[in-house]
XYZ file of C-alpha atoms in Angstrom:
245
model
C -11.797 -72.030 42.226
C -15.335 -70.378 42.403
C -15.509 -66.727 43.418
C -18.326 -64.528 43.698
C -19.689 -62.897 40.929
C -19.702 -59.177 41.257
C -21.089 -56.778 38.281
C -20.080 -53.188 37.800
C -18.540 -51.310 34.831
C -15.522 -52.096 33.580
C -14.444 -49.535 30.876
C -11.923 -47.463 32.430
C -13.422 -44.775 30.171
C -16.365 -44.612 32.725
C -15.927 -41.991 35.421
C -17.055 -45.126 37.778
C -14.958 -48.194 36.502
C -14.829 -51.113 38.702
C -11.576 -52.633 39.157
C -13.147 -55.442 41.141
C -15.661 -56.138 39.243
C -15.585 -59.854 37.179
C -19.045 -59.181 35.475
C -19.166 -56.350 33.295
C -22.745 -54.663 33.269
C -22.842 -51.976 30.824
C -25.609 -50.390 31.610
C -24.026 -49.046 34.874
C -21.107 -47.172 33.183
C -21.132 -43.632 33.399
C -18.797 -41.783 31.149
C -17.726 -38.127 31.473
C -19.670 -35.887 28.717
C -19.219 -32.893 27.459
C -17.953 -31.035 24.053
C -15.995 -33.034 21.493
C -15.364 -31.060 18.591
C -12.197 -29.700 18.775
C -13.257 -26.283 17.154
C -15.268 -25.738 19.424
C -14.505 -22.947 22.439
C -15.253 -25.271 25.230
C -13.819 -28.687 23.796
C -12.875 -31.078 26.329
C -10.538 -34.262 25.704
C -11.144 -36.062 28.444
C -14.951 -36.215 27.763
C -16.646 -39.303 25.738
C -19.844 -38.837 24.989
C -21.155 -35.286 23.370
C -23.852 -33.256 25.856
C -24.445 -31.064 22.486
C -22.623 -28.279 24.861
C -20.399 -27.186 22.135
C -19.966 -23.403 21.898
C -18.249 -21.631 19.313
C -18.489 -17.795 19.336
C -17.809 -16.690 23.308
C -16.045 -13.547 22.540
C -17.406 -10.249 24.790
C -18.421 -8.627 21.564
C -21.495 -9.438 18.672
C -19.675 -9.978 15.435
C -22.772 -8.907 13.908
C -23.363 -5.958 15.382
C -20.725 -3.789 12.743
C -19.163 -3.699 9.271
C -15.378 -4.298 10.379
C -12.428 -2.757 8.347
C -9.794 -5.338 7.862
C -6.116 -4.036 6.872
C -2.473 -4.555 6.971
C -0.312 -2.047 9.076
C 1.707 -1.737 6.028
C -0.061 -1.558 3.039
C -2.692 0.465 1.669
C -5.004 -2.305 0.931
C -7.900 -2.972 2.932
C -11.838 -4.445 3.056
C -14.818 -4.721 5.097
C -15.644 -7.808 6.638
C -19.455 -9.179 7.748
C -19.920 -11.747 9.777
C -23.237 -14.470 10.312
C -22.877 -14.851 13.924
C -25.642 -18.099 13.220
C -23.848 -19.837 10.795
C -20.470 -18.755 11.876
C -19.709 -17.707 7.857
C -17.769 -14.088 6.895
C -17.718 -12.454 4.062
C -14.835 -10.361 3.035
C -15.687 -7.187 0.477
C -13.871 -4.836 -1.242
C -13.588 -1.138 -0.365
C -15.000 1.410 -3.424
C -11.221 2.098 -5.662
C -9.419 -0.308 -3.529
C -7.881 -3.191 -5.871
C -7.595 -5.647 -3.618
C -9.965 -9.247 -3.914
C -13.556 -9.015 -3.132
C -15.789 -11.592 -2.415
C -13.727 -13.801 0.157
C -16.022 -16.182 2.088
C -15.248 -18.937 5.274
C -16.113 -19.963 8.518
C -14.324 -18.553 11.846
C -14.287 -19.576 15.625
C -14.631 -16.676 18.351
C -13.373 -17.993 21.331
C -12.314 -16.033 24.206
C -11.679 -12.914 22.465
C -9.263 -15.076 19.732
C -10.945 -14.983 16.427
C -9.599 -17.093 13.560
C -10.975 -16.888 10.135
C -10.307 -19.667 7.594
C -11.586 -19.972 3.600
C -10.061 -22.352 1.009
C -7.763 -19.866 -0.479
C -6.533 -18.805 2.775
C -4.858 -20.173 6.094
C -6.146 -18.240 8.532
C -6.772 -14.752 10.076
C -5.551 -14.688 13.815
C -6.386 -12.022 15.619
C -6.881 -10.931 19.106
C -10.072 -8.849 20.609
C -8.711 -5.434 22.339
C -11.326 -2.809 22.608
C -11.873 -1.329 19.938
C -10.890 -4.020 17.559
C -8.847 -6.547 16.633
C -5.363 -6.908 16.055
C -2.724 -10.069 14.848
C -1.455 -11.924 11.635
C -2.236 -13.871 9.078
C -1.530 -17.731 10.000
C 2.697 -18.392 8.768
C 3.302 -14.728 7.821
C 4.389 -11.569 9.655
C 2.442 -9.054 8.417
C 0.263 -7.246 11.035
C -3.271 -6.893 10.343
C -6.116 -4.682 12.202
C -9.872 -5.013 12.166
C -11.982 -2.422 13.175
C -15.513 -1.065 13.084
C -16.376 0.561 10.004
C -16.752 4.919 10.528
C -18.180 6.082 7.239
C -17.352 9.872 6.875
C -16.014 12.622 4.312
C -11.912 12.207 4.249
C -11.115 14.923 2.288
C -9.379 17.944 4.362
C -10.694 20.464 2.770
C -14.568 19.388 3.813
C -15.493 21.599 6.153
C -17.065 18.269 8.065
C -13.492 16.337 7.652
C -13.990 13.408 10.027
C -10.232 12.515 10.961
C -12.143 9.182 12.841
C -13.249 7.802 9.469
C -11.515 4.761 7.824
C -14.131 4.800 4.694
C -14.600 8.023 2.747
C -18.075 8.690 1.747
C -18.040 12.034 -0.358
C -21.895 12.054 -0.390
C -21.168 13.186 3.412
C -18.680 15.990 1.957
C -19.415 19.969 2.601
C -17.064 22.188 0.949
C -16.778 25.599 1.605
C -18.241 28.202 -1.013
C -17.358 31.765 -2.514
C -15.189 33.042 -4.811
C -12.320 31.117 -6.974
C -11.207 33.814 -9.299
C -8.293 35.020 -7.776
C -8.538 38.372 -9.624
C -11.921 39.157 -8.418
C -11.460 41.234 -5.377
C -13.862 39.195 -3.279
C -11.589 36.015 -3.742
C -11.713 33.931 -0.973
C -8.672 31.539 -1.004
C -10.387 29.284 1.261
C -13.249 28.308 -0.517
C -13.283 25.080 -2.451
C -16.600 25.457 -4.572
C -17.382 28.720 -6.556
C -20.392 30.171 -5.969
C -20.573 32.677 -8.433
C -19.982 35.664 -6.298
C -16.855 36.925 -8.137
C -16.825 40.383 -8.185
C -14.615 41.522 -10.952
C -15.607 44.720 -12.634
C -13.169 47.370 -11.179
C -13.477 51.017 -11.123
C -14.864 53.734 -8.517
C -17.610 53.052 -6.491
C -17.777 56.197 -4.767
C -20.871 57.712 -5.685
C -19.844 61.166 -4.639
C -16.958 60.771 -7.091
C -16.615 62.907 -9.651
C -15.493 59.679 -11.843
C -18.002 57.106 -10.530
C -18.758 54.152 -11.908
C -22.034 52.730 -11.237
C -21.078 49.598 -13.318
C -18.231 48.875 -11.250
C -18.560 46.094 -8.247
C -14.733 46.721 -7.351
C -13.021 50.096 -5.789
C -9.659 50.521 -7.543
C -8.886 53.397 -5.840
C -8.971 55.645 -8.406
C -11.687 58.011 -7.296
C -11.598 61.310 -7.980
C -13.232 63.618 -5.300
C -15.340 66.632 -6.603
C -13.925 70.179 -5.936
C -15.920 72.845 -6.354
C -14.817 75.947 -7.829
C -14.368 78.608 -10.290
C -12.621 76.318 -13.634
C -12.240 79.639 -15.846
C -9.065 80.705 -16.104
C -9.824 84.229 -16.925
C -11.945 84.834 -14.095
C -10.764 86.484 -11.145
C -11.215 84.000 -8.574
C -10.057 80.925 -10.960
C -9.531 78.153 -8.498
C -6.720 75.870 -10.239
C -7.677 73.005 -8.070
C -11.435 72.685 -8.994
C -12.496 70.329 -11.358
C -16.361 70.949 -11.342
């Protein structure tokens, strides 16, 4: 039996297969195209032929645009992390006195606010974006982590400029407050951190209208002696036993 020949694409792959076609003509198909690399943001498995429409960083935030600080919740260890928002690479680097491994390097995916960082020597980081940083675990473990943008600033609480919003002390940044440290100089000043060699510490009277003054002394003692005037001979008439001058 002779039937009629009719052409049209018969992959049913193509978005316009022909199930009565008899003749398949290739060059008709159309196929469905789109991403197909499954890292990617926007892959799509239903697609067949790659548009080059792969994206793989579509988070609402630039990577690039900070120095993030990367810890656990539990531990004291942390690092900074940089990212190369063109090559999709981080680099992990240890914190000044922290002990923990420096040097860390891999590739990550930003999609949709989930970021995932991968190396050789470890699984994964996944975390989630949540103004103002991250937060989630390391791939097969509990432990929490946090990332967040790096605040240099002075730590220590007895700066004057403590910055409690820091998460990376820079002492350079440090102002202490200055006076005197020598708690027996009577200008000590309990508060101040840094001596500036204002100690006061030669005691005696300071009253200049004392009869014992001491113009050496930087320190009242209290034991000024005021001047009374008056007749100091004891065989005179009008001896005044109260006069010392």
């Amino acid at each position: 039996t002779m039937v009629p020949a009719v052409y049209g694409c018969m992959d049913i792959l193509a978005t316009n297969y022909n199930a009565s076609a008899n003749m398949n003509d290739t060059t008709l198909c159309v196929y469905p195209a789109g991403c197909m690399d499954s890292l990617a943001c926007n892959y799509d498995p239903t697609v067949v032929l790659d548009d080059g429409s792969c994206d793989y960083n579509t988070g609402s935030i630039d990577l690039s645009a900070h120095t993030w600080y990367l810890d656990y919740v539990t531990s004291p260890n942390a690092w900074t992390v940089t990212f190369d928002t063109t090559n999709l690479t981080f680099l992990i680097s240890a914190i000044p006195g922290n002990p923990a491994t420096s040097g860390l390097t891999g590739t990550y995916t930003f999609c949709n606010d989930s970021l995932i960082l991968s190396s050789n020597t470890v699984t994964g980081w996944n975390l989630s974006y949540s103004a103002p940083g991250f937060s989630g675990y390391l791939t097969g473990s509990s432990v929490s982590y946090t990332m967040v943008p790096v605040v240099y600033g002075c730590m220590d609480i007895l700066a004057t400029n403590y910055n409690a919003s820091a998460n990376i002390n820079d002492t350079t940044l440090c102002v202490y407050p200055t006076g005197c440290t020598d708690s027996t100089a009577c200008n000590y000043n309990p508060a101040a951190v840094i001596d500036d060699g204002s100690c006061l510490t030669a005691y005696g009277c300071t009253d200049s209208t004392a009869l014992n003054y001491n113009p050496l002394a930087t320190c009242d003692d209290g034991s000024c002696i005021p001047i009374i005037y008056g007749c100091t001979d004891r065989t005179a008439i009008n001896y005044y036993a109260g006069a010392n001058v």
